[in-house]
Short mmCIF file of C-alpha atoms in Angstrom, two decimals:
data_model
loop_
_atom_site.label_atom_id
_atom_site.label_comp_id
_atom_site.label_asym_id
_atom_site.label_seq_id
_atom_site.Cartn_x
_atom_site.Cartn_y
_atom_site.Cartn_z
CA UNK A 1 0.00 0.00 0.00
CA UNK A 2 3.05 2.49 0.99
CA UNK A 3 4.45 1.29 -2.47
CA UNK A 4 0.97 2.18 -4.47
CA UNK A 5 0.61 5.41 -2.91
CA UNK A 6 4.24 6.33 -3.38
CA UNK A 7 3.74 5.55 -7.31
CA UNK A 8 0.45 7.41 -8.24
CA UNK A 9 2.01 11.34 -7.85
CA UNK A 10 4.30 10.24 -10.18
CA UNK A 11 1.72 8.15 -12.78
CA UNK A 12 -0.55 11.29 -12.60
CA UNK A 13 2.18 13.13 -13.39
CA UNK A 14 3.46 10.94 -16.38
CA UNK A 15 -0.72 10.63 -17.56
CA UNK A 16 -0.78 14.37 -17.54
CA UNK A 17 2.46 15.24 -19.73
CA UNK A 18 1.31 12.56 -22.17
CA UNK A 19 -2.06 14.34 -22.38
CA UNK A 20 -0.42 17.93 -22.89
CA UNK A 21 2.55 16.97 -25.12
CA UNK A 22 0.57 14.76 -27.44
CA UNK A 23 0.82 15.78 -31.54
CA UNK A 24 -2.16 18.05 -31.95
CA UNK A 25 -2.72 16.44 -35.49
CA UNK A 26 -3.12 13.49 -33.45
CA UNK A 27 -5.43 14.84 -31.35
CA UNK A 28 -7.98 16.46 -33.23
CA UNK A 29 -8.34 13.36 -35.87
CA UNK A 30 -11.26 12.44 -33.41
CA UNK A 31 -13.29 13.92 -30.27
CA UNK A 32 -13.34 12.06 -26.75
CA UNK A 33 -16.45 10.78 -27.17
CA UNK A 34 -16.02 8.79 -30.33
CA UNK A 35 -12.58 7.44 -28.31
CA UNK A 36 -14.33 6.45 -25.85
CA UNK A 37 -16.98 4.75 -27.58
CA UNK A 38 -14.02 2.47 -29.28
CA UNK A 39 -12.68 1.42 -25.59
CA UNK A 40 -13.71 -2.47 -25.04
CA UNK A 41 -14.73 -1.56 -21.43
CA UNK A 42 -16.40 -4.91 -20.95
CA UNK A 43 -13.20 -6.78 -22.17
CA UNK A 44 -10.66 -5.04 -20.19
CA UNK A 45 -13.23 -5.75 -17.01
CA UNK A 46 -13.57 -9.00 -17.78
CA UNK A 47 -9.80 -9.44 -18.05
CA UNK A 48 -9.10 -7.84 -15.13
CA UNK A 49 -11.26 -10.07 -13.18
CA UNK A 50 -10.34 -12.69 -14.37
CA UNK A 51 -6.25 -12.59 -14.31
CA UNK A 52 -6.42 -10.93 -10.22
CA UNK A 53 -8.42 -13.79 -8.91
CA UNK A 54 -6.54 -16.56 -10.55
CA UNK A 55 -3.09 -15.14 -9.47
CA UNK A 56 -4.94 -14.25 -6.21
CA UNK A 57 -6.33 -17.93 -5.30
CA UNK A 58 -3.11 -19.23 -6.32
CA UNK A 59 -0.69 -16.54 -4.66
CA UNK A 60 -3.11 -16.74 -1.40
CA UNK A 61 -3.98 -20.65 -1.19
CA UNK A 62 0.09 -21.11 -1.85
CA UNK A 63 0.82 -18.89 1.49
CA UNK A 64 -1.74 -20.68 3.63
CA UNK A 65 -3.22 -17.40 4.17
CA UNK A 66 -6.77 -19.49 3.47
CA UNK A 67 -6.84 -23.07 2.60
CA UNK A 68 -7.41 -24.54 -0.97
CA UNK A 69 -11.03 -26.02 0.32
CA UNK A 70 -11.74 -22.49 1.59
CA UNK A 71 -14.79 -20.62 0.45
CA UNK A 72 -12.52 -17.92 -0.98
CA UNK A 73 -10.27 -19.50 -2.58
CA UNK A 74 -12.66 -21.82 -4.52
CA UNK A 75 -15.31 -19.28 -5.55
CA UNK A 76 -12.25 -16.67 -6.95
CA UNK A 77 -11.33 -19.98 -8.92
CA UNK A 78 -14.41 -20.39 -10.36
CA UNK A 79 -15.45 -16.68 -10.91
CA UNK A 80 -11.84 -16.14 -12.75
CA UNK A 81 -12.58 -18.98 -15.00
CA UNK A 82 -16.16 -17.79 -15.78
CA UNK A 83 -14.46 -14.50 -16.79
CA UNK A 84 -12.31 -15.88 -19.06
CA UNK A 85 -15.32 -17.89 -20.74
CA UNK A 86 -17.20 -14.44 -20.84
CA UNK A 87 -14.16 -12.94 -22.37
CA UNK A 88 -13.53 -15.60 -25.20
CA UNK A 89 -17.96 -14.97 -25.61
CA UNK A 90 -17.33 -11.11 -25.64
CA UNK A 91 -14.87 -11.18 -28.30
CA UNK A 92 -15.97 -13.89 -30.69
CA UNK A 93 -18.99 -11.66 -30.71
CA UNK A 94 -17.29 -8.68 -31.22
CA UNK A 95 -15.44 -10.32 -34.50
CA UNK A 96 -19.16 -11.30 -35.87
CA UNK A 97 -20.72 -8.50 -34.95
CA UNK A 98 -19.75 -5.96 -37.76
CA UNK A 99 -22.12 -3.08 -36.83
CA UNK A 100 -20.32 -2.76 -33.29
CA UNK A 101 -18.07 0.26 -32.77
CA UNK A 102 -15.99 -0.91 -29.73
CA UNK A 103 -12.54 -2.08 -30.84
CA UNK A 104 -11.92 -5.71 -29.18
CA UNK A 105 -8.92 -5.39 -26.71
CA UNK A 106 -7.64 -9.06 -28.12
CA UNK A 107 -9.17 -9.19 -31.51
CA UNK A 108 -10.19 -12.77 -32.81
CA UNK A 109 -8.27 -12.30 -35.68
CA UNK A 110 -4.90 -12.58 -33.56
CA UNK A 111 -6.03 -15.73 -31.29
CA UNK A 112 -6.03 -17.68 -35.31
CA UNK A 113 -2.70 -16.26 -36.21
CA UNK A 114 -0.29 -19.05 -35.92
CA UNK A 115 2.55 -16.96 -35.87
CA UNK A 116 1.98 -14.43 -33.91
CA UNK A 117 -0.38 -16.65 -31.45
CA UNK A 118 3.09 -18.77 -30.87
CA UNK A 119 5.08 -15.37 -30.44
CA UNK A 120 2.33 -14.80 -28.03
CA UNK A 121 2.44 -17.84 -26.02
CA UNK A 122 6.63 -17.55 -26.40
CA UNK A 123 6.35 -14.01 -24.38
CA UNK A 124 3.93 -15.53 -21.71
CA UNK A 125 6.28 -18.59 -20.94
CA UNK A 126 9.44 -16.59 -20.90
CA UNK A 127 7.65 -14.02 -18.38
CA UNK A 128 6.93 -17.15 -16.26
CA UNK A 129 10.75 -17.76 -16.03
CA UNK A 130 12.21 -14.24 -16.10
CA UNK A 131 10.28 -12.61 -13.69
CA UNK A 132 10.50 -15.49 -11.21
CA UNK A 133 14.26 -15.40 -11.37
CA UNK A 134 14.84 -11.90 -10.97
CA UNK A 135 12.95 -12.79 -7.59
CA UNK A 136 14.40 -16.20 -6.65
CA UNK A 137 18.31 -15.46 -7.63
CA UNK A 138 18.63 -12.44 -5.03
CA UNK A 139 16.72 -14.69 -3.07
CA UNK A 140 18.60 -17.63 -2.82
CA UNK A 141 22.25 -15.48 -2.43
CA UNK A 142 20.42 -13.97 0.99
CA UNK A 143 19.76 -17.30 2.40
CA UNK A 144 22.52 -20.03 0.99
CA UNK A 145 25.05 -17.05 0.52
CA UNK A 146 24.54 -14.79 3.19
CA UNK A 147 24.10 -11.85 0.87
CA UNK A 148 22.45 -8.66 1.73
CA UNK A 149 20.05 -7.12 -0.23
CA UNK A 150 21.88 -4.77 -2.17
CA UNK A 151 24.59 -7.19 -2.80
CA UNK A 152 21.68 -10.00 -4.22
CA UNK A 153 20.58 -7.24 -6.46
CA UNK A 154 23.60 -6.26 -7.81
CA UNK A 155 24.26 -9.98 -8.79
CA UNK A 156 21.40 -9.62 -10.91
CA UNK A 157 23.34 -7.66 -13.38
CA UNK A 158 24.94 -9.92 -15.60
CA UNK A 159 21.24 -11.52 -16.34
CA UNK A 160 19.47 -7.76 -16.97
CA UNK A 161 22.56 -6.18 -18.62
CA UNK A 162 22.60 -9.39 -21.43
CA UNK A 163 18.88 -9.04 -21.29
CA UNK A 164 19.30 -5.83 -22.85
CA UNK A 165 21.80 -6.34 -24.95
CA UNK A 166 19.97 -9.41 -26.43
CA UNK A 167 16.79 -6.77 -26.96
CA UNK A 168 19.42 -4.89 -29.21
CA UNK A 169 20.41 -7.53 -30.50
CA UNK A 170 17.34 -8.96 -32.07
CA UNK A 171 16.27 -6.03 -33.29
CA UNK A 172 19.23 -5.51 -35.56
CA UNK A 173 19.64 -8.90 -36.58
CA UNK A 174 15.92 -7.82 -38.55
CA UNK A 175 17.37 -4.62 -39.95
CA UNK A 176 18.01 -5.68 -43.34
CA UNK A 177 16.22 -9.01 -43.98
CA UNK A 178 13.29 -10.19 -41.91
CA UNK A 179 14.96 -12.97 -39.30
CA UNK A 180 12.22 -12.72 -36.63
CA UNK A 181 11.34 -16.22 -36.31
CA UNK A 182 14.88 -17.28 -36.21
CA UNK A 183 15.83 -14.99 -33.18
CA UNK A 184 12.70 -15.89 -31.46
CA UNK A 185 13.91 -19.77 -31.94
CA UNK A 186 17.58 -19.48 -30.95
CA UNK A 187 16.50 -17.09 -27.68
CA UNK A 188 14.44 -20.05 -26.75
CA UNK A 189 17.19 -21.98 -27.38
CA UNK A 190 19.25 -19.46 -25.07
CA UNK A 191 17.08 -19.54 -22.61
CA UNK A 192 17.01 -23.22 -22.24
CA UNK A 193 20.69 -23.89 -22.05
CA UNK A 194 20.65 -20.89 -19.79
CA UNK A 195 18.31 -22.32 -16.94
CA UNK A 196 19.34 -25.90 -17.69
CA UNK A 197 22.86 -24.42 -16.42
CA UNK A 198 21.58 -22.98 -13.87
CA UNK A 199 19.95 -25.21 -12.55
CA UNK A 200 22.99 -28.26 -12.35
CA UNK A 201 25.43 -25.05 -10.62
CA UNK A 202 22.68 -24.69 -8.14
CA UNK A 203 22.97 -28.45 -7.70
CA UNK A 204 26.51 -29.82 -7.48
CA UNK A 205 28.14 -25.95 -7.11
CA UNK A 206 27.97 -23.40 -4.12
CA UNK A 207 30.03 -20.69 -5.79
CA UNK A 208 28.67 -17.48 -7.01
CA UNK A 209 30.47 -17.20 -10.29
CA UNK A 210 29.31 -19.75 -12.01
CA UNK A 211 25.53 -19.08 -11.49
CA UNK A 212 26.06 -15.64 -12.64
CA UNK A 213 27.67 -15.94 -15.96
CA UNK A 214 24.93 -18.72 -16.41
CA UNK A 215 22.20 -16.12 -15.93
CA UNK A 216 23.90 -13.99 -18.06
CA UNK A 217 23.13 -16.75 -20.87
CA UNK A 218 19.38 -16.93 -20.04
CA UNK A 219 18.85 -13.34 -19.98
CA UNK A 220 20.64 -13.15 -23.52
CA UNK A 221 18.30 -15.40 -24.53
CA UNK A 222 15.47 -13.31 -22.65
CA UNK A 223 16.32 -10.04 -24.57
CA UNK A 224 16.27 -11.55 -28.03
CA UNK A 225 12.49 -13.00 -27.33
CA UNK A 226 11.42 -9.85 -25.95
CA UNK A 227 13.08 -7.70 -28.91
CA UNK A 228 11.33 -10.64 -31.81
CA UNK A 229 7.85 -11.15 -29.92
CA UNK A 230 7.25 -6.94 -30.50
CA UNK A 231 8.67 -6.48 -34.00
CA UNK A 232 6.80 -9.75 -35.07
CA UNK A 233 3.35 -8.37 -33.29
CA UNK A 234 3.89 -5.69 -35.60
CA UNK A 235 4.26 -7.60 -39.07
CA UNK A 236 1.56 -10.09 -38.42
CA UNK A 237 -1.17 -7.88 -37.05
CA UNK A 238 -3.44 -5.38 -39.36
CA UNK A 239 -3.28 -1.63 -38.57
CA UNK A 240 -6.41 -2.02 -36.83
CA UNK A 241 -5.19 -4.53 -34.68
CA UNK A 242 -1.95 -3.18 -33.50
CA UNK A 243 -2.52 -1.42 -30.65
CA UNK A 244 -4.30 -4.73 -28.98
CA UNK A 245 -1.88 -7.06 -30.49
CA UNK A 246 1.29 -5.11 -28.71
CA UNK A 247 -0.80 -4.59 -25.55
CA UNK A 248 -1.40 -8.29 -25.49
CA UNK A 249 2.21 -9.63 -26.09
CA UNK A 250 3.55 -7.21 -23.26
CA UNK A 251 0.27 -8.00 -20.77
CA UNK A 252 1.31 -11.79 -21.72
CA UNK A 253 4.75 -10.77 -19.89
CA UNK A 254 3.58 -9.36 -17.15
CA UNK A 255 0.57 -12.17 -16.35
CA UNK A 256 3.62 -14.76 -17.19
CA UNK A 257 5.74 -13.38 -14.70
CA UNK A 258 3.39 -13.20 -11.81
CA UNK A 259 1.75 -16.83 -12.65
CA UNK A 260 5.52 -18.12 -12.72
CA UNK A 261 6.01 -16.60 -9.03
CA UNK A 262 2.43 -18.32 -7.75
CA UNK A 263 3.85 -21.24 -9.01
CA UNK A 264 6.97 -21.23 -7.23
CA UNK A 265 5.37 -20.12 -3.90
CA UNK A 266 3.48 -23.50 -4.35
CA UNK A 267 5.93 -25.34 -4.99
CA UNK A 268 7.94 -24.01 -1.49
CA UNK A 269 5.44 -23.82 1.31
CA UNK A 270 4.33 -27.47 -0.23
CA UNK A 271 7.95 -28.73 0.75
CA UNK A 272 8.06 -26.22 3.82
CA UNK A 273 4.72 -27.49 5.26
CA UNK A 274 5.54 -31.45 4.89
CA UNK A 275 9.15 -31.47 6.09
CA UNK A 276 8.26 -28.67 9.06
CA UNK A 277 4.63 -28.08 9.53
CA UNK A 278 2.28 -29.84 12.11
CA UNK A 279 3.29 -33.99 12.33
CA UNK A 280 6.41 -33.56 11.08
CA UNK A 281 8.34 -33.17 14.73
CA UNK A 282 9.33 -29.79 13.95
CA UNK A 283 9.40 -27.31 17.00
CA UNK A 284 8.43 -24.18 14.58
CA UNK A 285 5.90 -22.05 15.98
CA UNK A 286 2.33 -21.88 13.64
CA UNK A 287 3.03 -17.79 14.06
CA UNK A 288 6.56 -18.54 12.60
CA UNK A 289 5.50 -20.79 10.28
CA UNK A 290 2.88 -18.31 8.48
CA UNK A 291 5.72 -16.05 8.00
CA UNK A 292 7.86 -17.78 6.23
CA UNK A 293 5.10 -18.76 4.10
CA UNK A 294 4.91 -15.29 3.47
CA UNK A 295 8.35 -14.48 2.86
CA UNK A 296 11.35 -16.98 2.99
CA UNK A 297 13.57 -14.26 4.29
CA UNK A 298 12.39 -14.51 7.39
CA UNK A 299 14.49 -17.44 8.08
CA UNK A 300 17.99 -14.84 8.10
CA UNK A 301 16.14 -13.45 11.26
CA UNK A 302 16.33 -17.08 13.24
CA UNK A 303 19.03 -18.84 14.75
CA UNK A 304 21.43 -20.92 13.26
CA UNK A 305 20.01 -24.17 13.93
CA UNK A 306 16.65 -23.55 12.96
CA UNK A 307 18.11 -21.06 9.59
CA UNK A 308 19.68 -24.57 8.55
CA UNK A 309 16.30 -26.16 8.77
CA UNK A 310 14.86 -23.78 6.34
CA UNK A 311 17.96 -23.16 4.22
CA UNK A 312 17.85 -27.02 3.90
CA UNK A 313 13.87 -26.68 2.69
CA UNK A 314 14.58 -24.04 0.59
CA UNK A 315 17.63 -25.10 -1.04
CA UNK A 316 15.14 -28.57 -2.37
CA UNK A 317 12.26 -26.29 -3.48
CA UNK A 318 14.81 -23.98 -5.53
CA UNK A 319 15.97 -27.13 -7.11
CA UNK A 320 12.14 -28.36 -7.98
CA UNK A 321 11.52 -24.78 -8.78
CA UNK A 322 14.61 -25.00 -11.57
CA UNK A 323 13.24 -28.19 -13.25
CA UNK A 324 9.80 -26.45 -13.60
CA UNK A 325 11.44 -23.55 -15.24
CA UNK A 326 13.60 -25.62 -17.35
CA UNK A 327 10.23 -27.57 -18.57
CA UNK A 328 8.56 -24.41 -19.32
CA UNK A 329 12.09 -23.47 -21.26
CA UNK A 330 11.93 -26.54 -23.12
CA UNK A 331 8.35 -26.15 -23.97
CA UNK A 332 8.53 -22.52 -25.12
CA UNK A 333 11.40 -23.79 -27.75
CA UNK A 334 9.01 -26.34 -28.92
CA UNK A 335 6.59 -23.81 -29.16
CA UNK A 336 8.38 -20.83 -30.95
CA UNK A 337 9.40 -23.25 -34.09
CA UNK A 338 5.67 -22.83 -34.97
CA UNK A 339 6.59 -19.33 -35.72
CA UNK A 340 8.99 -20.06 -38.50
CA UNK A 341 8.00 -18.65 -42.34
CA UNK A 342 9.88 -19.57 -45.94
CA UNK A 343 8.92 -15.93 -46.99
CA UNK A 344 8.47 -13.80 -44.04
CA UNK A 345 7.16 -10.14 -44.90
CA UNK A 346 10.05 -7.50 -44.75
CA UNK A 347 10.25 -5.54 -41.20
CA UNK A 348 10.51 -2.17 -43.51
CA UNK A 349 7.26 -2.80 -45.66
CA UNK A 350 5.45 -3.52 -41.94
CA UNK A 351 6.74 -0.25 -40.96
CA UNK A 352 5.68 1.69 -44.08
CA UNK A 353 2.45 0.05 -43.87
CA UNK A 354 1.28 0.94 -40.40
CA UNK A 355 2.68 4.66 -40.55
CA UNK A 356 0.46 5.09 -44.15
CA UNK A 357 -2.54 3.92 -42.79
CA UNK A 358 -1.66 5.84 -39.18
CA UNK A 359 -1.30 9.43 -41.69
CA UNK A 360 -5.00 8.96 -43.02
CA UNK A 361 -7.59 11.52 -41.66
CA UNK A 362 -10.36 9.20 -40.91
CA UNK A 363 -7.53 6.98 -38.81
CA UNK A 364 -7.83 6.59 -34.80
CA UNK A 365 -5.73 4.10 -34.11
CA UNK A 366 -2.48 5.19 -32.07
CA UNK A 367 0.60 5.36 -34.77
CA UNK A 368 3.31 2.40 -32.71
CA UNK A 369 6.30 2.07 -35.75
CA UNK A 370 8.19 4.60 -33.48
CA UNK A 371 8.87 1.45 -31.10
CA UNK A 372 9.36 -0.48 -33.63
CA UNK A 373 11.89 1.61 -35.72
CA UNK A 374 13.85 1.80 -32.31
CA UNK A 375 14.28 -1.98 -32.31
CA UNK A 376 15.97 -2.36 -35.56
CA UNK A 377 17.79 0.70 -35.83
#
């Protein structure tokens, strides 16, 4: 809450300099009221509901905050997956419905688009990995290594400096001829090797170095996803579409990355509650207990007997954590082959098209090539 409140001076801030600084040719190619009339309000409801209660019962069930069989959690399970029915309804009928002015905020048209439905499933599996890493490395150097916090986050670097190197990267690789697919299928491959070394250091290796120029791999790997999944948004979705079909590829990130973290809080305070919850002939208090649920770092706070306990739990969930990761790895590779054409369309003649149809008078949709042309510069 101290977090949220801290941020919205600044977004208010950031909405309001948008608002003034925005091209006035932009501007007055249509009035508020026929923008607002295009906003998919019921979508963007829909998917909000839907994507908070499933991380929610997850996230919450995971941390024993309520139980699985609990009222709560159960009914926030079933109204998130009625949701996403009502979403799939909404839109189909949207598509069909030609005489409807709202403009679908994850057009049908995409969801049938093998390529860039695969680039779109790519970006959601590679949030589910990066995002839980960038948690779980500076994690695990506090409690096996004895880091602080500043010093786990500065380990990070190697992985989010080749992270943006590899978003470079991919973009230039598409300057001059249109290898999209192929970046998107060796950063897979990057990605793989990446966590699958990661994962046997973390095993058979207690030394820093090692993990780090490992993570430097995967985030390579990371960077030239990222950098393919936008440009090839861009080349396989109509002008009309564009604005949804970039919104959805980076939402896909962001709804990866915070499924991937559920997932891994499962897969701890399962192993934590077994090998030291009630029956198990631990001494842990149920008040202790719940907090480390919460947070794993509050084992650096106990003494050393007890920290050994926990590292000892912790150290066996990273591991089962690492193999998930790795499968997801493995199945995003599988997955971003699917994107692969003989005859791709250039990345230039994308570009031209988009910022042709963005210069027509009776055009709303918000010109996006400048992101685009920043990629493959």
């Amino acid at each position: 809450m101290l977090t949220t409140s801290r941020s919205l001076p600044f977004s208010l801030i950031a909405i309001a300099g948008i608002y003034t600084l925005w091209p006035d040719e932009r501007r007055n190619k249509y009035d508020t009221r026929t923008g607002l009339a295009k906003i998919d309000f019921v979508g963007n409801l829909l998917l909000v509901i839907a994507s908070i209660l499933l991380i929610f019962s997850i996230q919450e069930g995971a941390s024993f905050v309520w139980k699985w069989s609990s009222p709560i959690i159960i009914w926030s399970m079933v109204i998130s997956g009625v949701c996403w029915f009502l979403l799939c309804v909404w839109e189909t009928y949207l598509f069909y419905e030609s005489s409807q002015r709202v403009e679908p905020i994850f057009p049908l048209r995409l969801a049938v688009g093998r390529v860039y439905l695969a680039s779109f499933v790519v970006t959601l599996f590679t949030g589910f990995i990066y995002i839980a890493l960038v948690i779980k490395i500076p994690e695990r150097l506090q409690i096996n290594h004895g880091d602080n916090a500043l010093d786990a986050g500065v380990h990070l670097l190697p992985m989010l400096g080749s992270c943006a190197l590899g978003s470079f990267l991919g973009g230039a690789l598409s300057k001059k001829q249109n290898l999209t697919s192929q970046t998107l299928i060796v950063g897979c491959a990057l990605q793989l090797l990446g966590i699958g070394l990661v994962y046997n250091v973390t095993q058979h290796n207690s030394s820093i170095g090692p993990l780090l120029g490992f993570s430097a791999i995967y985030g390579l790997g990371v960077g030239l996803c990222f950098a393919a999944s936008t440009i090839i948004a861009a080349i396989e979705a109509r002008h009309d579409d564009l604005a949804a079909a970039q919104g959805a590829v980076a939402q896909a990130r962001v709804f990866g990355g915070a499924l991937g973290l559920a997932i891994c809080t499962v897969i701890f305070n399962d192993k934590l509650q077994k090998r030291l919850g009630p029956g198990s002939g631990s001494n842990i208090s149920g008040d202790l207990l719940d907090q480390i649920h919460r947070s794993p770092l509050i084992a650096l706070t106990q003494d050393p007997g007890l920290l050994d306990k926990i590292r000892e739990v912790y150290l066996d969930s990273f591991g089962t954590q690492m193999v998930t990761m790795t499968a997801v790895a493995g199945l995003s590779l599988v997955v971003s082959v699917m994107t692969y054409r003989s005859k791709p369309s250039p990345v230039t003649d994308a570009m031209a098209y988009h910022k042709e149809l963005a210069s027509r008078p009776n055009d709303t949709e918000l010109e996006s090539t400048s992101s685009i042309r920043s990629l493959i510069r």
